[in-house]
Short mmCIF file of C-alpha atoms in Angstrom, two decimals:
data_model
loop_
_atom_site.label_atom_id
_atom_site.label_comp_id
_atom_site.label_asym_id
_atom_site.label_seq_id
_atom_site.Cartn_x
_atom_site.Cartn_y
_atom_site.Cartn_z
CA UNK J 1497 -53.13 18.41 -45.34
CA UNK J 1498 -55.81 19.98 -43.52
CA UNK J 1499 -53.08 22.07 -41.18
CA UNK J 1500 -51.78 23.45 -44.52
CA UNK J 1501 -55.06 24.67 -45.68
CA UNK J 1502 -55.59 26.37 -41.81
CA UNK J 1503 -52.05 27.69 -42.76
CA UNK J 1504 -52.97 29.23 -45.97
CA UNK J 1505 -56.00 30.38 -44.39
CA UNK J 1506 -54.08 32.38 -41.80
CA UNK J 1507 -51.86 33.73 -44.43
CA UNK J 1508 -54.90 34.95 -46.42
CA UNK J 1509 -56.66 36.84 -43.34
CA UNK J 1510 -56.38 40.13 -43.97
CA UNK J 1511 -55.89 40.63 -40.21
CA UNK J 1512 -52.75 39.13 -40.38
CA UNK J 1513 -51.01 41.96 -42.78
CA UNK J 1514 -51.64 45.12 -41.12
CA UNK J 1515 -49.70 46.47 -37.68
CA UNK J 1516 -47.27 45.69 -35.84
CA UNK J 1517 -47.38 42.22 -35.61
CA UNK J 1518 -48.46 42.21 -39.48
CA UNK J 1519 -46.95 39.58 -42.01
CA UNK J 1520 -45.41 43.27 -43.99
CA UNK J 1521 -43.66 44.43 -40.74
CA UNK J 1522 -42.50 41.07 -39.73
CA UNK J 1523 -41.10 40.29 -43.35
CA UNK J 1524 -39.48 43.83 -43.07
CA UNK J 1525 -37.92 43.37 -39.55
CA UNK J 1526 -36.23 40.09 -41.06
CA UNK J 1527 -34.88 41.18 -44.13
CA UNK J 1528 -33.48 44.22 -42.39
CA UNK J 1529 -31.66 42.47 -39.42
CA UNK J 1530 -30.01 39.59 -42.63
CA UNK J 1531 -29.06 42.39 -44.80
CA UNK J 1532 -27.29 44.63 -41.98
CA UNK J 1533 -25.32 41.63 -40.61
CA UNK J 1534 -24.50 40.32 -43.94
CA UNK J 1535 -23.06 44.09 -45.28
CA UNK J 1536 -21.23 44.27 -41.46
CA UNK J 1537 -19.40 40.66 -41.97
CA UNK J 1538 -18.77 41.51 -46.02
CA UNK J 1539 -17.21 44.57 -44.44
CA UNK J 1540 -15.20 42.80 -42.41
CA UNK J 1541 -14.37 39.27 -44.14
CA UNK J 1542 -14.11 40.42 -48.15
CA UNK J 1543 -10.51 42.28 -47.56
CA UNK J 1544 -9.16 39.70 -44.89
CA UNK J 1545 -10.60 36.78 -47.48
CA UNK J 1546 -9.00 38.97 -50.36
CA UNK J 1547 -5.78 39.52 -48.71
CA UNK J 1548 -5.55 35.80 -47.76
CA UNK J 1549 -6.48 34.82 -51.26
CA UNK J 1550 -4.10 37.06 -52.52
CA UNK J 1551 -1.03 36.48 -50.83
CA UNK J 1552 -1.66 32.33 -49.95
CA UNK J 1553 -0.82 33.56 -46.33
CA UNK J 1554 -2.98 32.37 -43.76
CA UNK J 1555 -4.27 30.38 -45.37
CA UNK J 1556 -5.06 26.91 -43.61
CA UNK J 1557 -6.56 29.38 -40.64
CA UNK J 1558 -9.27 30.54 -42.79
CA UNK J 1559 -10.08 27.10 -43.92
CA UNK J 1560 -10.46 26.10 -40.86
CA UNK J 1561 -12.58 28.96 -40.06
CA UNK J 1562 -14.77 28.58 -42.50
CA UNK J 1563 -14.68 25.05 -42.06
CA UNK J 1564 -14.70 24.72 -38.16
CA UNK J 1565 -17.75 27.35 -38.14
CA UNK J 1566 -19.87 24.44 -39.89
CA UNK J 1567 -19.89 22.50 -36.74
CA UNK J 1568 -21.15 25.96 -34.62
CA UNK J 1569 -24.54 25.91 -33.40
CA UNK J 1570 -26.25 28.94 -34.64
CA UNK J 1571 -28.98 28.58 -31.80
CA UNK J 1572 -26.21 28.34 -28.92
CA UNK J 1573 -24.65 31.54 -30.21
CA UNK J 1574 -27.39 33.60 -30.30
CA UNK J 1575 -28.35 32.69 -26.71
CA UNK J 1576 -25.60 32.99 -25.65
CA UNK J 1577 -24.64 36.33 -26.99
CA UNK J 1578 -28.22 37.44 -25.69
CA UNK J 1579 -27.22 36.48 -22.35
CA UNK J 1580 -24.28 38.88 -22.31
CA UNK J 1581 -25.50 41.76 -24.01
CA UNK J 1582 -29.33 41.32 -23.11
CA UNK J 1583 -32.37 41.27 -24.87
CA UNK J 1584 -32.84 43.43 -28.15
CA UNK J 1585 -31.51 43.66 -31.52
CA UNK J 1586 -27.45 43.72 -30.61
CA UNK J 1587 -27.28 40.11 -29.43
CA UNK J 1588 -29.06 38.91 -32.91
CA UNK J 1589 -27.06 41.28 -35.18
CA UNK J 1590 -23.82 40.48 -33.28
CA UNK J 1591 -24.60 36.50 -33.70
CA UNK J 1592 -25.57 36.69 -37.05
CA UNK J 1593 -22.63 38.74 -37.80
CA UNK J 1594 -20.24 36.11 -36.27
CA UNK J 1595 -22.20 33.30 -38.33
CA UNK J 1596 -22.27 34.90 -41.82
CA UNK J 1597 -18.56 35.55 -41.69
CA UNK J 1598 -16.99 32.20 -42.07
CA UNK J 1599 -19.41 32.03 -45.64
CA UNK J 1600 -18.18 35.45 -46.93
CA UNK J 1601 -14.52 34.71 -45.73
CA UNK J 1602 -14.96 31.37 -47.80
CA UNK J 1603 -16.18 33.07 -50.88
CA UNK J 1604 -13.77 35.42 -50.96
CA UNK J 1605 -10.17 33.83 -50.69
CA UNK J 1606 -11.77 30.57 -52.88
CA UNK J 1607 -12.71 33.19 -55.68
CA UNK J 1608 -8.84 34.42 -55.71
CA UNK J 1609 -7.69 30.67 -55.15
CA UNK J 1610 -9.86 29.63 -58.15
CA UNK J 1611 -8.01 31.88 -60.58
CA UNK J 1612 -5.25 30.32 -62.35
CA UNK J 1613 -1.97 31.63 -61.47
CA UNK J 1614 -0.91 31.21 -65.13
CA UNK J 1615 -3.80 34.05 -65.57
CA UNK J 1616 -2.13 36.05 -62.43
CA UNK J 1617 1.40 36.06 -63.90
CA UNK J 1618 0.67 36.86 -67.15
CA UNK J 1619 -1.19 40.06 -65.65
CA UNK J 1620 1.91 40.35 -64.14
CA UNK J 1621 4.44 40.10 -66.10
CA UNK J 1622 2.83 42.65 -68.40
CA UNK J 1623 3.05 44.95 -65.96
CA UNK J 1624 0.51 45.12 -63.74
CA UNK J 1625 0.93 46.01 -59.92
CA UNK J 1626 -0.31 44.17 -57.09
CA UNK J 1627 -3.50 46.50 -56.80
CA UNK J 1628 -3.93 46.26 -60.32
CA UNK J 1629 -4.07 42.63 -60.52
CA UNK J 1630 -6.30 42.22 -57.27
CA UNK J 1631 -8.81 44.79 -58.94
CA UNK J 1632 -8.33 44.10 -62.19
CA UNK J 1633 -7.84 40.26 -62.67
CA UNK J 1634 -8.81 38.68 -59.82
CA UNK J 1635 -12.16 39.99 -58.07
CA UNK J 1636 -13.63 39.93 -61.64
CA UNK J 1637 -12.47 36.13 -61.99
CA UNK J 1638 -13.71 35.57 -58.30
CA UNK J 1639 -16.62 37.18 -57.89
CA UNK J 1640 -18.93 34.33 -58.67
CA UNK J 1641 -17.45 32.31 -56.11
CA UNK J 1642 -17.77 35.84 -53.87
CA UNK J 1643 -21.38 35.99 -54.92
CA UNK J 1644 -21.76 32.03 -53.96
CA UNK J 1645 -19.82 32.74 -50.74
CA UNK J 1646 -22.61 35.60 -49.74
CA UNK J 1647 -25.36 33.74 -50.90
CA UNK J 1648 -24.57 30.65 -48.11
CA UNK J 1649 -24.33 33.55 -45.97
CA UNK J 1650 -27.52 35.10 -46.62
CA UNK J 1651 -29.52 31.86 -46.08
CA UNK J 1652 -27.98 31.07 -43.15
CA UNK J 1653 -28.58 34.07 -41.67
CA UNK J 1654 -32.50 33.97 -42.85
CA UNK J 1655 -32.39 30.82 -40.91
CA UNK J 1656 -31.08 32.06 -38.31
CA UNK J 1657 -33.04 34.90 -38.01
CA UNK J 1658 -36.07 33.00 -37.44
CA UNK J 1659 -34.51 32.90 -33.77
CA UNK J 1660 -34.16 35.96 -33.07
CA UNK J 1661 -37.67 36.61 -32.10
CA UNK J 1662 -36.82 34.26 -29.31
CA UNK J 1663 -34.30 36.79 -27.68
CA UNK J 1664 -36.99 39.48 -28.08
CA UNK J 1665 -36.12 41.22 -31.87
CA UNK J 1666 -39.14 40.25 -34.11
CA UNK J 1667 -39.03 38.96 -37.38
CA UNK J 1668 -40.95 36.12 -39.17
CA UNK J 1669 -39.96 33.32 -36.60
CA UNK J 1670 -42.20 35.59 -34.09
CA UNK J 1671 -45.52 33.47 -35.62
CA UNK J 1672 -43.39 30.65 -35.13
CA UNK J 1673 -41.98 30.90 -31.48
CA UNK J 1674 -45.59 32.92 -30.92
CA UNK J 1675 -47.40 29.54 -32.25
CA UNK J 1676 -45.17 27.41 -30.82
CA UNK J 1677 -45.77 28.79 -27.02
CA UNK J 1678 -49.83 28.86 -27.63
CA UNK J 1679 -49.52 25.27 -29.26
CA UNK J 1680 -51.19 27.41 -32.18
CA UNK J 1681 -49.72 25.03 -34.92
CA UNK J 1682 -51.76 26.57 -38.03
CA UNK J 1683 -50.10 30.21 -37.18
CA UNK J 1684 -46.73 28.46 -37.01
CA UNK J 1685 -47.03 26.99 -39.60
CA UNK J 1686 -47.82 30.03 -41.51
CA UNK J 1687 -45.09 31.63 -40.25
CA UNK J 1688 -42.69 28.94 -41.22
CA UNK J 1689 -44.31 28.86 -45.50
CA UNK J 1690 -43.78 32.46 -45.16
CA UNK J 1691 -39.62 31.83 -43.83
CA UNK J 1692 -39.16 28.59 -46.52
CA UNK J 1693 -40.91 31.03 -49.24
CA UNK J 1694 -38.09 33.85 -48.48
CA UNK J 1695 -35.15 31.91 -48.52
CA UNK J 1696 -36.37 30.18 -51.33
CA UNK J 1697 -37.13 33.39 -53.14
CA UNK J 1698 -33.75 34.48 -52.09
CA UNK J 1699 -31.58 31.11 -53.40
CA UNK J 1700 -32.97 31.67 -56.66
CA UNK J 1701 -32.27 35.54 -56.87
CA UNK J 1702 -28.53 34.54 -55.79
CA UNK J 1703 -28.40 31.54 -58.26
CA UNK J 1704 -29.12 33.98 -61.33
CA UNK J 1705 -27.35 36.75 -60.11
CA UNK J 1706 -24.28 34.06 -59.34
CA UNK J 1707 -24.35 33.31 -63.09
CA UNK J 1708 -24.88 36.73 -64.36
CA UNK J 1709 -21.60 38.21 -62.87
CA UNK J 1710 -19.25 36.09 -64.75
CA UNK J 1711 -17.00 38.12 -66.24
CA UNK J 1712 -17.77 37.81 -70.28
CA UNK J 1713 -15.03 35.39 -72.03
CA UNK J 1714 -15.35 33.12 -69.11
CA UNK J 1715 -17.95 30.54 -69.06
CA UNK J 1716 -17.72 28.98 -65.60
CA UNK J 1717 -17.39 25.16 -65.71
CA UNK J 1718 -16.14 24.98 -69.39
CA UNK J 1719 -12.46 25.77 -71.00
CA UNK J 1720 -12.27 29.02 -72.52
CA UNK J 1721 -9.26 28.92 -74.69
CA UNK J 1722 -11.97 29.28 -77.35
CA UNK J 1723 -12.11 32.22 -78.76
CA UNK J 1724 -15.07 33.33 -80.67
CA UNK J 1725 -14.73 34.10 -83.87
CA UNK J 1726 -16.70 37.62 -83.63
CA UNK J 1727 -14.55 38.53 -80.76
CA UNK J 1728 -11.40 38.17 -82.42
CA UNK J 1729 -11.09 40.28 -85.35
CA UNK J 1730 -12.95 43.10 -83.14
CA UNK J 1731 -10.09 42.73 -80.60
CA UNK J 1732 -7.35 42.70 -83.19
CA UNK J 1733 -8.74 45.69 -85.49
CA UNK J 1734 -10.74 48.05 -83.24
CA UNK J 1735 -8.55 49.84 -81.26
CA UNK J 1736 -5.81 50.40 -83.57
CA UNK J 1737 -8.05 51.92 -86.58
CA UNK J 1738 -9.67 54.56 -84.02
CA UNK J 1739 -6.47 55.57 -83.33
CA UNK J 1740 -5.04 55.49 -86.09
CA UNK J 1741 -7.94 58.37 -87.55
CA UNK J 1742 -7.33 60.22 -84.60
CA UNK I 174 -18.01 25.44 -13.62
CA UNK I 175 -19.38 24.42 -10.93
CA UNK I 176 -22.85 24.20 -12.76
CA UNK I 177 -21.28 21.30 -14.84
CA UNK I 178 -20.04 19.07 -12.43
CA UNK I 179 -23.45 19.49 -10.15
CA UNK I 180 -25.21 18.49 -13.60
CA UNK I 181 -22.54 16.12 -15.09
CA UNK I 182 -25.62 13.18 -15.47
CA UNK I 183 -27.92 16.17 -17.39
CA UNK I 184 -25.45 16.63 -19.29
CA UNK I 185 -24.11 13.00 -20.28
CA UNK I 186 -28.08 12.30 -20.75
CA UNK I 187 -28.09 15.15 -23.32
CA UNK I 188 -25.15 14.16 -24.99
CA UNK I 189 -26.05 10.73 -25.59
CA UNK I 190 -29.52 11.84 -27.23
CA UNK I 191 -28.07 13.93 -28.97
CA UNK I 192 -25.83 11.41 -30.52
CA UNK I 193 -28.73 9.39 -31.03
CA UNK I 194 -30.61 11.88 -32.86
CA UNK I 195 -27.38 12.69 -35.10
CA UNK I 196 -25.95 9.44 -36.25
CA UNK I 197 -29.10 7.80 -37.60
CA UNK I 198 -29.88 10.71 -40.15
CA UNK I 199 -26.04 10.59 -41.00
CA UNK I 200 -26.12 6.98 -41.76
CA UNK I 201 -29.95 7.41 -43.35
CA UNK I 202 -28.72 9.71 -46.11
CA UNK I 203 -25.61 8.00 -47.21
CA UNK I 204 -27.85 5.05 -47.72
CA UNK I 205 -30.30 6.99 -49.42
CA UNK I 206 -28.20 9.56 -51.20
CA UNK I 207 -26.50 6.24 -53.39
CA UNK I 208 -29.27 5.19 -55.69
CA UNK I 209 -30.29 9.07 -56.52
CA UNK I 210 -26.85 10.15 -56.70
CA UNK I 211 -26.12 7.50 -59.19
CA UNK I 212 -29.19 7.99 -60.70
CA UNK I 213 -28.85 11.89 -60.69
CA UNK I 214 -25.27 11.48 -62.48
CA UNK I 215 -26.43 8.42 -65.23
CA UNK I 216 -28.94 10.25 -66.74
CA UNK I 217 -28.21 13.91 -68.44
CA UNK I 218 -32.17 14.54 -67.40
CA UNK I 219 -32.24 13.82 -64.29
CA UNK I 220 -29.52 16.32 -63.56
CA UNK I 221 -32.39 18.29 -62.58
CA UNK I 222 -32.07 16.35 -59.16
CA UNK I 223 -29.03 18.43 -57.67
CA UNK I 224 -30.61 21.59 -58.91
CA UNK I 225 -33.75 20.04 -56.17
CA UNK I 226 -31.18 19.57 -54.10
CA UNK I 227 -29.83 22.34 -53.70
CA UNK I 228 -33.10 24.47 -53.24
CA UNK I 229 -33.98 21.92 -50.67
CA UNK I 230 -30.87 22.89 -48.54
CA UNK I 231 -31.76 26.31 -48.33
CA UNK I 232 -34.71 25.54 -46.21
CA UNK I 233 -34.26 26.97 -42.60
CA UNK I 234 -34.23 24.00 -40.53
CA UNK I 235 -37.49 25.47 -37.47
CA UNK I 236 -39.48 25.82 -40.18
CA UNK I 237 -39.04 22.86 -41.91
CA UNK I 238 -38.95 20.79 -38.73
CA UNK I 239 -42.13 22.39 -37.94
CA UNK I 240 -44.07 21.69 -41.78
CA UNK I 241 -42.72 18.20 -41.72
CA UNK I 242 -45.61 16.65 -39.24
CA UNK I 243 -48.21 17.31 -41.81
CA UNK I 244 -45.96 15.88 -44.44
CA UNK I 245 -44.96 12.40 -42.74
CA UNK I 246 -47.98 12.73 -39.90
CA UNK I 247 -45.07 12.43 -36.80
CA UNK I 248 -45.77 14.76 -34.20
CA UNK I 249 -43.86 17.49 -33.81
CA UNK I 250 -42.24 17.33 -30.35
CA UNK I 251 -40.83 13.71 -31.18
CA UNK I 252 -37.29 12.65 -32.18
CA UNK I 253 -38.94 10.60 -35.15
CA UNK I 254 -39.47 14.18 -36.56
CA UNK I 255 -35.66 15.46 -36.03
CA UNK I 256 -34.33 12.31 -37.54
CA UNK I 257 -36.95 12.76 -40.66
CA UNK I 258 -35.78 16.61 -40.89
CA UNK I 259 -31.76 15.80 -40.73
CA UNK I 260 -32.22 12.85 -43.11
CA UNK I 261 -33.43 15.36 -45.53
CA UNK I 262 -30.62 18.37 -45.34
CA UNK I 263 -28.11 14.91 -45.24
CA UNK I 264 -29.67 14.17 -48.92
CA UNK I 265 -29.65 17.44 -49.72
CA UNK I 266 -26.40 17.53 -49.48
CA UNK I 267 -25.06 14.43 -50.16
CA UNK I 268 -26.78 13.63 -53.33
CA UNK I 269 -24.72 16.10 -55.55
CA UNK I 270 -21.29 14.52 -53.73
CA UNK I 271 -22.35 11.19 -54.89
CA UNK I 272 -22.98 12.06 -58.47
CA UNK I 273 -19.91 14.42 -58.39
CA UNK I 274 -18.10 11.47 -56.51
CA UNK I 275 -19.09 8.92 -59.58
CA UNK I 276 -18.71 11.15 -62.24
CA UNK I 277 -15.30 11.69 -61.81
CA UNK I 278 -14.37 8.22 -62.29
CA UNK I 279 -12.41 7.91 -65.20
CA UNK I 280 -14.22 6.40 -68.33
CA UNK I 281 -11.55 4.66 -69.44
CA UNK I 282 -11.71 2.20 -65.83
CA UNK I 283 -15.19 1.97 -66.24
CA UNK I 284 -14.93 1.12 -69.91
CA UNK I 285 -12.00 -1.31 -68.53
CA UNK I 286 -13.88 -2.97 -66.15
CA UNK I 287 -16.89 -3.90 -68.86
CA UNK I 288 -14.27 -4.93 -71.10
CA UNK I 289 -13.36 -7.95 -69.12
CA UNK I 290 -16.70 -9.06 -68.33
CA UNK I 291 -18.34 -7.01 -65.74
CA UNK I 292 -22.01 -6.76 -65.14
CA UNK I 293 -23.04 -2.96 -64.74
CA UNK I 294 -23.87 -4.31 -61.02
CA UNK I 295 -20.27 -5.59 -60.47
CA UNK I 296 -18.99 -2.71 -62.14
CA UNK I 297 -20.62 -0.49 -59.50
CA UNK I 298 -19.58 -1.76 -56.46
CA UNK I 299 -16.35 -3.13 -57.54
CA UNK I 300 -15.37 -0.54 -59.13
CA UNK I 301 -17.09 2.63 -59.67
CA UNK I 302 -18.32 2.91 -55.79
CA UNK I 303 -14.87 2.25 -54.30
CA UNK I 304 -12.76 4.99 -56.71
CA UNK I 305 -16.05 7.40 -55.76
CA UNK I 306 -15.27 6.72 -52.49
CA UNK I 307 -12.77 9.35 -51.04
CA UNK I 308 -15.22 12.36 -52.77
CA UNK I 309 -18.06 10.61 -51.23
CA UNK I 310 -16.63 10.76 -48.02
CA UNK I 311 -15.52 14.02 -48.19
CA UNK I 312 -19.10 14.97 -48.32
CA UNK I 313 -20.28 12.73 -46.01
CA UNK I 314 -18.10 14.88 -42.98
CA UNK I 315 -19.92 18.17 -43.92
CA UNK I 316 -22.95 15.98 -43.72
CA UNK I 317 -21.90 14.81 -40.11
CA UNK I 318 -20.95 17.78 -39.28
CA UNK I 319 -23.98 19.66 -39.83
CA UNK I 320 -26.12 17.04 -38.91
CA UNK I 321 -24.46 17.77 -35.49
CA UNK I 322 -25.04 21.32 -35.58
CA UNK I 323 -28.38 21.16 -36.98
CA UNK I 324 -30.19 18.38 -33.73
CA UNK I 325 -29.46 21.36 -31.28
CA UNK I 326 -32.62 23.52 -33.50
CA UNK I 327 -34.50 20.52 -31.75
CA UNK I 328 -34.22 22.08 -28.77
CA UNK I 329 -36.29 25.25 -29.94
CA UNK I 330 -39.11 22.48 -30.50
CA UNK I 331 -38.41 20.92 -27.10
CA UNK I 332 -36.95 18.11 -28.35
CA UNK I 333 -34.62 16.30 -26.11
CA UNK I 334 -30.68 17.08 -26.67
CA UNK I 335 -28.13 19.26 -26.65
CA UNK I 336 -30.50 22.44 -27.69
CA UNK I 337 -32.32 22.18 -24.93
CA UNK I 338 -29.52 23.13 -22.65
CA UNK I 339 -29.34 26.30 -25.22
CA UNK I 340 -32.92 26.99 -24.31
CA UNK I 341 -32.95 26.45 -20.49
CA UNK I 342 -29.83 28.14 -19.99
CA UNK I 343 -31.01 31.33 -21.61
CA UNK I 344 -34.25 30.81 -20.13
CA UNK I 345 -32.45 30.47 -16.36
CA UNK I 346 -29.61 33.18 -17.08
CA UNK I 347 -26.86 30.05 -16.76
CA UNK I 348 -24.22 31.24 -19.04
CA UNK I 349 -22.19 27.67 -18.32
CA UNK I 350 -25.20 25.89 -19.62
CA UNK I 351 -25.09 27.33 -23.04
CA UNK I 352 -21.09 27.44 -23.90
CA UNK I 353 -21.47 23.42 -22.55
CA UNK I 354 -23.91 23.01 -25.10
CA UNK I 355 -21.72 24.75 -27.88
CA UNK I 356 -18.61 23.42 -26.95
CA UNK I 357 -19.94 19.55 -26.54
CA UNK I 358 -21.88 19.80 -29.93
CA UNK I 359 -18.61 21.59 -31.43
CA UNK I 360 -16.21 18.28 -30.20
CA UNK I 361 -19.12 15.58 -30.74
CA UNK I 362 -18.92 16.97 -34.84
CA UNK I 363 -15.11 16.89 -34.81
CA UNK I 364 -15.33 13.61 -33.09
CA UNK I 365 -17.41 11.91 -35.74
CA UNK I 366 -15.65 13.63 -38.25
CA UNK I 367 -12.53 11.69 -37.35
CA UNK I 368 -14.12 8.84 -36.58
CA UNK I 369 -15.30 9.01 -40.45
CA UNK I 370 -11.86 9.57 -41.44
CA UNK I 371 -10.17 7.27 -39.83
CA UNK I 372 -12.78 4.93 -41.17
CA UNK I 373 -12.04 6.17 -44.49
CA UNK I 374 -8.10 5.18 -44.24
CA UNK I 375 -9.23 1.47 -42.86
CA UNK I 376 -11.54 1.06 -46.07
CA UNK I 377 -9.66 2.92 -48.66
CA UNK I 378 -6.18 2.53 -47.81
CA UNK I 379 -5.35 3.46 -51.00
CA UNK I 380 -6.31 7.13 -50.55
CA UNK I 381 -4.45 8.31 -47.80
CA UNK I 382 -3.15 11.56 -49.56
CA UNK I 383 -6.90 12.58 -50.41
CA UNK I 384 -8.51 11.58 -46.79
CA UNK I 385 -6.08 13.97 -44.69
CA UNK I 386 -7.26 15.27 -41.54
CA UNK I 387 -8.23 18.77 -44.11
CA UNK I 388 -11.42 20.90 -43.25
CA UNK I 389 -13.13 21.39 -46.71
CA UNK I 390 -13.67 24.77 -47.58
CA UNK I 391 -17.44 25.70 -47.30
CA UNK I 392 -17.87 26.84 -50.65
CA UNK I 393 -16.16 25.26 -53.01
CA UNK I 394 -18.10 22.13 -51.49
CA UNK I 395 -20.93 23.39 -52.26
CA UNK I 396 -20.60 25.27 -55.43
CA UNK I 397 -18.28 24.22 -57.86
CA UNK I 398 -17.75 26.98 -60.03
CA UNK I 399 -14.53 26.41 -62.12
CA UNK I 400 -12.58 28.83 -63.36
CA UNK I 401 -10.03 28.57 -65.85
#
């Protein structure tokens, strides 16, 4: 217990938040390299994931993707990709990249998978193109699972990120591998409160906002064939009677 | 290639470790991950567990590794520590596919099963445990899996295994080093993976259609969001 009050102790030094090596610069670096390589892969895996969920083809290669990329040491890539493109930020932006994909990929065809295709050919069959029921029907109904699909993303890349100090690119993990090499174990483990406190932080953030963008009328986990009684006569009578003044 | 077969015994030596730091923490939180999952699903309360759970996972695994030797008092460069940190993520994870795995067995078979005289003991492991069984074991390959993937962070630590070859062979510019270390820890996951399947069809021969050689989709194992 003593460590985690040298820990907090380190945290609190003033010393310790200013410059370049300071806990705001750090925590900046980090979030900075996650949130670039998560937009790249969303860029990249939301219309292949949407286009697989959408059509069923290809399927049983992106689940193995997304399921094979479980089993991928996030460590070994990001040497490894450092050894080939040298030190600097490419080889930790390129790894993380290649490990936040899978997640995304995942989140995106499950969210179009998840939506009943009773739901897709009604949408259909009153009309609807293709593009309307991808927008319209189906990323609504599977964004949560989108959302969930970025969120594994985003904390693995967090944790991943921790490394990439160790191919020369900053971040939080610098107190760590720093600490680590100097057998300083109070700074690392400041720097690792400081990593657990962010992704932390950042699961809860994706949790709410998770729940918050299900579409209204759909309560996730629950059958919604129950309408509710304010919603009903509004539906019926609104529209028409505007009209009908007009 | 010729790196590997000058260092065949370095690597063998790091492949068994790393075996031996995997399956213990595999094995560990199955063992563990029964009384909370069932405890987790009983009561509506303690629901509260998977929620913990969950949280828990997120946890990078350096930094956790690296707070855990004030927790437990292990030091930090030993395997004891690894196997502590992997047991963890394994109940992490394998806590919410034990209650998931038990709640979906059917009341009425439960119900059935009291009915003709069994004790709530019986009940579980004649009945409840062996129907929870396939769902159980589906999470207990993304646990194995994982765990797999997870041992090589040892390496950062200098902890014997797999990682290290991650670390010296960036360290020594041997490209062969590193994609050996991926490509071993890769096929030791998918070994144990099948190993747990084929397991799965000698015990529950009645489940052959659920325990299919299928990867489980990353999400929807984790969050089960269900949409009508």
């Amino acid at each position: 217990m003593n460590f985690f009050v040298e820990a907090f102790a380190w945290l609190a030094d003033p010393v310790h938040w200013v410059g370049a090596d300071g806990i705001p610069t750090r925590l900046g670096q980090h979030l900075w390299y996650s949130a670039l390589s998560v937009v790249i892969a969303s860029v990249i895996a939301i219309p292949v994931g949407y286009l697989i969920g959408h059509t069923g083809r290809g399927r049983s290669i992106a689940v193995s993707i997304s399921g094979g990329a479980r089993a991928l040491p996030s460590f070994g890539v990001i040497t490894l990709i450092a050894l080939s493109v040298g030190i600097g930020l490419t080889a930790p932006i390129v790894s993380f990249v290649i490990l936040a994909i899978p997640s995304v990929l995942a989140g995106a065809y499950s969210g179009f998978e998840a939506v009943d295709r009773k739901t897709v050919d009604a949408a259909r069959a009153v009309g609807m193109t293709e593009w309307q029921i991808m927008a319209k029907v189906e990323m609504p109904l599977g964004l949560p699972l989108l959302i969930g699909g970025i969120r594994s993303a985003v904390l693995q890349v967090v944790a991943t990120a921790t490394l990439a100090t160790f191919v020369g690119a900053g971040g939080l993990g610098s107190y760590i591998i720093t600490g680590l090499r100097a057998n300083d174990y109070p700074k690392m483990l400041a720097g690792s409160i400081l990593v657990i406190a962010l992704a932390v932080a950042l699961e809860v953030v994706f949790s709410i906002v998770q729940r918050l963008v299900v579409p209204a009328g759909v309560t996730a986990g629950r059958p919604s064939d129950t309408r509710s009684k304010a919603a009903r006569p509004g539906a019926v009578t609104a529209t028409p009677l505007t009209k009908g003044t007009q | 290639m010729n790196w590997i077969w000058s260092n065949s015994d370095y690597i063998l030596d790091k492949t068994i470790v790393h075996l031996g730091l995997s399956v213990p923490p595999v094995i560990l939180a199955f063992v563990i991950s029964l009384p909370i999952g069932w405890f987790a699903n009983r009561y509506r309360v303690s629901r509260g567990i998977l929620t913990v759970a969950g949280l828990f996972y997120a946890i990078p695994s350096l930094p956790l590794l690296i707070a855990l030797p004030v927790v437990f008092g292990t030091s930090l460069r030993s395997p004891v520590n690894i196997v502590i940190g992997l047991t963890l993520y394994g109940i992490a994870l394998m806590v919410r596919s034990v209650a998931d795995a038990l709640a979906a067995v059917e009341a009425d078979v439960t119900q059935s099963a009291t009915a003709v005289g069994y004790s709530s003991w019986q009940r579980f492991w004649r009945v409840e445990f062996p129907l929870a069984g396939p769902v159980m074991l589906a999470g207990l390959r993304v646990v194995v899996v994982s765990t797999v993937s997870l041992a090589t962070v040892g390496g950062v630590l200098g902890v014997n295994g797999l990682g290290l070859l991650f670390i010296d062979g960036f360290q020594r510019d041997i490209t062969a080093e590193i994609v050996t270390g991926i490509v071993l820890t890769i096929v030791m996951a998918l070994v144990l993976d099948f190993l747990l399947v084929l397991l799965g069809r000698v015990l529950m021969p009645w489940s052959r259609k659920d325990a299919e050689l299928k990867p489980v989709a990353p999400v929807q194992a984790r969050q089960k969001v269900v949409l009508p």
